[in-house]
CSV table of C-alpha atoms in Angstrom, one decimal:
chain,number,residue,atom,x,y,z
C,1,UNK,CA,-131.8,-8.2,-27.4
C,2,UNK,CA,-133.1,-4.7,-27.0
C,3,UNK,CA,-134.0,-2.3,-24.2
C,4,UNK,CA,-137.2,-2.9,-22.2
C,5,UNK,CA,-139.6,-0.1,-22.9
C,6,UNK,CA,-142.6,1.0,-20.9
C,7,UNK,CA,-144.7,0.2,-23.9
C,8,UNK,CA,-143.6,-3.4,-23.7
C,9,UNK,CA,-144.8,-3.6,-20.1
C,10,UNK,CA,-148.1,-1.9,-20.9
C,11,UNK,CA,-148.7,-4.5,-23.7
C,12,UNK,CA,-147.8,-7.6,-21.7
C,13,UNK,CA,-150.1,-9.8,-19.6
C,14,UNK,CA,-147.2,-11.2,-17.6
C,15,UNK,CA,-143.4,-10.8,-17.5
C,16,UNK,CA,-141.4,-14.0,-17.7
C,17,UNK,CA,-137.7,-14.1,-16.7
C,18,UNK,CA,-134.9,-16.6,-16.4
C,19,UNK,CA,-131.4,-16.0,-15.3
C,20,UNK,CA,-128.2,-17.0,-13.5
C,21,UNK,CA,-126.3,-15.2,-10.7
C,22,UNK,CA,-124.7,-12.7,-13.0
C,23,UNK,CA,-128.2,-11.4,-13.9
C,24,UNK,CA,-129.3,-10.7,-10.3
C,25,UNK,CA,-129.2,-6.8,-10.5
C,26,UNK,CA,-130.9,-6.9,-13.9
C,27,UNK,CA,-133.7,-9.2,-12.7
C,28,UNK,CA,-134.5,-7.0,-9.7
C,29,UNK,CA,-134.7,-4.0,-12.0
C,30,UNK,CA,-137.1,-5.8,-14.3
C,31,UNK,CA,-139.3,-6.9,-11.4
C,32,UNK,CA,-139.3,-3.4,-10.0
C,33,UNK,CA,-140.5,-1.9,-13.3
C,34,UNK,CA,-143.1,-4.7,-13.8
C,35,UNK,CA,-144.4,-4.0,-10.3
C,36,UNK,CA,-144.7,-0.3,-11.0
C,37,UNK,CA,-146.8,-1.1,-14.1
C,38,UNK,CA,-149.0,-3.6,-12.1
C,39,UNK,CA,-147.8,-6.6,-14.2
C,40,UNK,CA,-147.3,-10.0,-12.6
C,41,UNK,CA,-143.8,-11.5,-12.8
C,42,UNK,CA,-143.0,-15.2,-13.2
C,43,UNK,CA,-139.3,-15.8,-12.5
C,44,UNK,CA,-137.5,-19.1,-13.1
C,45,UNK,CA,-134.1,-20.5,-13.8
C,46,UNK,CA,-131.0,-21.2,-11.6
C,47,UNK,CA,-131.0,-17.8,-10.0
C,48,UNK,CA,-134.7,-17.9,-8.9
C,49,UNK,CA,-134.4,-21.6,-7.8
C,50,UNK,CA,-131.4,-21.0,-5.5
C,51,UNK,CA,-131.9,-17.4,-4.3
C,52,UNK,CA,-135.6,-16.7,-4.3
C,53,UNK,CA,-135.6,-15.7,-0.7
C,54,UNK,CA,-133.0,-12.9,-1.3
C,55,UNK,CA,-134.3,-11.4,-4.6
C,56,UNK,CA,-136.2,-8.1,-4.0
C,57,UNK,CA,-139.6,-7.4,-5.5
C,58,UNK,CA,-143.1,-8.9,-5.9
C,59,UNK,CA,-143.0,-12.0,-8.1
C,60,UNK,CA,-143.8,-15.7,-8.3
C,61,UNK,CA,-140.6,-17.7,-8.2
C,62,UNK,CA,-140.7,-21.0,-10.0
C,63,UNK,CA,-138.1,-23.4,-8.5
C,64,UNK,CA,-136.9,-26.3,-10.7
C,65,UNK,CA,-137.4,-27.4,-14.3
C,66,UNK,CA,-140.1,-25.7,-16.4
C,67,UNK,CA,-141.5,-28.9,-17.6
C,68,UNK,CA,-142.8,-29.7,-14.1
C,69,UNK,CA,-145.8,-27.4,-14.2
C,70,UNK,CA,-144.6,-24.0,-15.4
C,71,UNK,CA,-147.4,-23.6,-18.0
C,72,UNK,CA,-150.1,-24.3,-15.3
C,73,UNK,CA,-148.5,-21.8,-13.0
C,74,UNK,CA,-148.4,-19.2,-15.8
C,75,UNK,CA,-152.1,-19.8,-16.5
C,76,UNK,CA,-153.0,-19.1,-12.9
C,77,UNK,CA,-150.9,-15.9,-12.8
C,78,UNK,CA,-152.5,-14.6,-16.0
C,79,UNK,CA,-156.0,-15.3,-14.6
C,80,UNK,CA,-155.4,-13.7,-11.2
C,81,UNK,CA,-153.3,-10.7,-12.5
C,82,UNK,CA,-150.9,-8.7,-10.4
C,83,UNK,CA,-151.0,-9.3,-6.6
C,84,UNK,CA,-148.4,-7.8,-4.2
C,85,UNK,CA,-146.1,-10.1,-2.4
C,86,UNK,CA,-143.7,-13.0,-3.1
C,87,UNK,CA,-145.0,-16.5,-4.1
C,88,UNK,CA,-143.0,-19.7,-4.5
C,89,UNK,CA,-143.9,-22.7,-6.6
C,90,UNK,CA,-141.4,-25.4,-5.6
C,91,UNK,CA,-140.7,-28.2,-8.2
C,92,UNK,CA,-137.2,-28.9,-7.2
C,93,UNK,CA,-135.9,-32.5,-7.3
C,94,UNK,CA,-138.6,-33.5,-9.8
C,95,UNK,CA,-136.8,-34.6,-12.9
C,96,UNK,CA,-138.8,-35.6,-16.0
C,97,UNK,CA,-137.9,-36.8,-19.5
C,98,UNK,CA,-136.4,-34.2,-21.8
C,99,UNK,CA,-138.5,-35.8,-24.6
C,100,UNK,CA,-141.5,-34.0,-23.0
C,101,UNK,CA,-139.9,-30.6,-23.8
C,102,UNK,CA,-142.0,-28.9,-26.5
C,103,UNK,CA,-140.4,-27.7,-29.7
C,104,UNK,CA,-139.1,-24.1,-29.4
C,105,UNK,CA,-141.0,-21.3,-31.1
C,106,UNK,CA,-138.0,-19.9,-32.9
C,107,UNK,CA,-140.4,-18.4,-35.4
C,108,UNK,CA,-141.5,-15.8,-32.8
C,109,UNK,CA,-138.0,-14.2,-32.6
C,110,UNK,CA,-135.8,-12.3,-35.1
C,111,UNK,CA,-133.1,-14.9,-35.7
C,112,UNK,CA,-130.9,-12.2,-37.2
C,113,UNK,CA,-130.6,-10.6,-33.8
C,114,UNK,CA,-128.6,-13.6,-32.5
C,115,UNK,CA,-125.0,-14.6,-32.9
C,116,UNK,CA,-125.8,-18.1,-31.7
C,117,UNK,CA,-128.9,-20.2,-31.0
C,118,UNK,CA,-129.2,-22.4,-27.9
C,119,UNK,CA,-130.3,-26.0,-27.9
C,120,UNK,CA,-130.1,-28.7,-25.3
C,121,UNK,CA,-129.5,-32.5,-25.4
C,122,UNK,CA,-128.8,-33.4,-21.8
C,123,UNK,CA,-129.4,-32.3,-18.2
C,124,UNK,CA,-127.7,-33.4,-15.0
C,125,UNK,CA,-124.1,-34.3,-14.3
C,126,UNK,CA,-122.4,-37.0,-12.2
C,127,UNK,CA,-119.2,-35.0,-11.5
C,128,UNK,CA,-118.6,-33.6,-8.0
C,129,UNK,CA,-117.0,-30.3,-8.9
C,130,UNK,CA,-117.4,-27.8,-6.0
C,131,UNK,CA,-117.7,-24.7,-8.2
C,132,UNK,CA,-120.8,-26.0,-9.9
C,133,UNK,CA,-124.4,-26.1,-8.9
C,134,UNK,CA,-125.7,-28.3,-11.8
C,135,UNK,CA,-126.0,-31.6,-9.9
C,136,UNK,CA,-128.1,-30.0,-7.2
C,137,UNK,CA,-130.3,-28.2,-9.7
C,138,UNK,CA,-130.7,-30.9,-12.4
C,139,UNK,CA,-129.7,-34.1,-10.7
C,140,UNK,CA,-126.6,-36.3,-10.6
C,141,UNK,CA,-127.7,-38.6,-13.4
C,142,UNK,CA,-127.5,-37.4,-17.0
C,143,UNK,CA,-130.8,-37.4,-18.8
C,144,UNK,CA,-130.9,-37.2,-22.6
C,145,UNK,CA,-133.3,-36.3,-25.4
C,146,UNK,CA,-133.7,-38.9,-28.0
C,147,UNK,CA,-131.7,-38.5,-31.1
C,148,UNK,CA,-134.8,-38.1,-33.2
C,149,UNK,CA,-136.1,-35.4,-30.9
C,150,UNK,CA,-132.9,-33.4,-31.1
C,151,UNK,CA,-132.7,-33.8,-34.9
C,152,UNK,CA,-136.2,-32.4,-35.1
C,153,UNK,CA,-135.0,-29.3,-33.3
C,154,UNK,CA,-132.1,-29.0,-35.8
C,155,UNK,CA,-134.5,-29.4,-38.7
C,156,UNK,CA,-136.7,-26.7,-37.3
C,157,UNK,CA,-133.9,-24.1,-37.3
C,158,UNK,CA,-132.7,-25.3,-40.7
C,159,UNK,CA,-136.2,-24.8,-42.2
C,160,UNK,CA,-136.2,-21.2,-40.7
C,161,UNK,CA,-133.0,-20.6,-42.7
C,162,UNK,CA,-130.7,-20.4,-39.6
C,163,UNK,CA,-127.1,-21.1,-40.5
C,164,UNK,CA,-124.0,-20.8,-38.3
C,165,UNK,CA,-123.4,-21.3,-34.6
C,166,UNK,CA,-125.6,-23.4,-32.3
C,167,UNK,CA,-124.6,-23.5,-28.6
C,168,UNK,CA,-125.5,-26.9,-27.1
C,169,UNK,CA,-126.1,-25.5,-23.6
C,170,UNK,CA,-125.6,-28.8,-21.8
C,171,UNK,CA,-123.4,-28.3,-18.7
C,172,UNK,CA,-121.6,-31.6,-19.4
C,173,UNK,CA,-122.6,-33.2,-22.7
C,174,UNK,CA,-120.4,-36.3,-21.9
C,175,UNK,CA,-121.9,-37.0,-18.5
C,176,UNK,CA,-123.2,-40.3,-20.0
C,177,UNK,CA,-120.8,-41.2,-22.7
C,178,UNK,CA,-122.4,-44.4,-23.8
C,179,UNK,CA,-125.8,-42.8,-24.2
C,180,UNK,CA,-124.7,-39.6,-26.0
C,181,UNK,CA,-122.7,-41.4,-28.7
C,182,UNK,CA,-125.7,-42.7,-30.7
C,183,UNK,CA,-127.1,-39.2,-30.6
C,184,UNK,CA,-123.9,-37.7,-31.9
C,185,UNK,CA,-123.8,-40.3,-34.8
C,186,UNK,CA,-127.3,-39.4,-35.9
C,187,UNK,CA,-126.5,-35.6,-35.7
C,188,UNK,CA,-123.4,-36.3,-37.8
C,189,UNK,CA,-125.4,-38.0,-40.5
C,190,UNK,CA,-127.9,-35.2,-40.5
C,191,UNK,CA,-125.2,-32.6,-40.8
C,192,UNK,CA,-123.3,-34.4,-43.6
C,193,UNK,CA,-126.5,-34.7,-45.7
C,194,UNK,CA,-126.9,-30.9,-45.5
C,195,UNK,CA,-123.2,-30.1,-45.9
C,196,UNK,CA,-122.8,-29.0,-42.3
C,197,UNK,CA,-125.0,-25.9,-42.0
C,198,UNK,CA,-124.3,-25.6,-38.2
C,199,UNK,CA,-121.2,-25.1,-36.2
C,200,UNK,CA,-121.8,-26.7,-32.8
C,201,UNK,CA,-120.3,-25.4,-29.5
C,202,UNK,CA,-120.8,-27.0,-26.0
C,203,UNK,CA,-119.5,-27.6,-22.5
C,204,UNK,CA,-118.0,-30.9,-21.3
C,205,UNK,CA,-115.8,-32.7,-18.8
C,206,UNK,CA,-112.2,-33.3,-19.8
C,207,UNK,CA,-113.1,-37.0,-19.5
C,208,UNK,CA,-114.1,-36.8,-23.2
C,209,UNK,CA,-110.4,-37.2,-24.0
C,210,UNK,CA,-110.4,-40.7,-22.6
C,211,UNK,CA,-112.7,-41.9,-25.3
C,212,UNK,CA,-111.4,-41.6,-28.9
C,213,UNK,CA,-114.6,-42.8,-30.5
C,214,UNK,CA,-116.6,-40.2,-28.6
C,215,UNK,CA,-114.1,-37.5,-29.8
C,216,UNK,CA,-114.5,-38.7,-33.4
C,217,UNK,CA,-118.3,-38.7,-33.1
C,218,UNK,CA,-118.2,-35.1,-31.7
C,219,UNK,CA,-116.0,-34.0,-34.6
C,220,UNK,CA,-118.2,-35.7,-37.2
C,221,UNK,CA,-121.3,-34.1,-35.6
C,222,UNK,CA,-119.8,-30.7,-36.3
C,223,UNK,CA,-118.5,-29.6,-32.9
C,224,UNK,CA,-115.9,-26.9,-33.3
C,225,UNK,CA,-115.4,-25.7,-29.7
C,226,UNK,CA,-115.7,-27.1,-26.2
C,227,UNK,CA,-115.8,-25.1,-23.0
C,228,UNK,CA,-114.2,-26.6,-19.9
C,229,UNK,CA,-114.7,-25.5,-16.3
C,230,UNK,CA,-111.7,-26.1,-14.1
C,231,UNK,CA,-111.3,-26.0,-10.3
C,232,UNK,CA,-108.3,-24.3,-8.9
C,233,UNK,CA,-105.8,-26.2,-6.8
């Protein structure tokens, strides 16, 4: 949310990045600057997972989901410090429970710097869309956090006085309609009790329109906008 300064790099033990294809140039610039300061880089996310062979610079590329050993990899990097060259830690195709994801440390950021905060309920998608890499990255089965786990994340933001937009960053929140509906009902109850402090935005398949109860549950949970990806003819 602000320019990267040399002082930030001098202060840091390690530089952590995530990103998608649109961030490619930016990532290479960050790696180049970190290399110049002798700081190790740990790069993860969809971009690093798919294109680690093509990204320029000395870094450790973590492929796959962070829950599958990211912290242990980070610990090793901090201990060994900067070493030239490219290293790959491959955790692809290892999919765990989202209930093992730790609570976010939103207390470490300036919430007022953000227009929207990102949370996640599901990963993976059963749809075969050719424009999308999500099934290959996160699996073809939709995995969900428990309703209680997700409400705990909402409560965390609420207690930090965040109000307004929350982007549910699921690539297809309705990939498992039967499983998501109880979560939506619990979120709706939580929102009503607090007079709807959050406006929810997400991504989904148009199949949501086939299920009126699902649509009603989304509305009652506080969803105001849904983004759709569409293949051209």
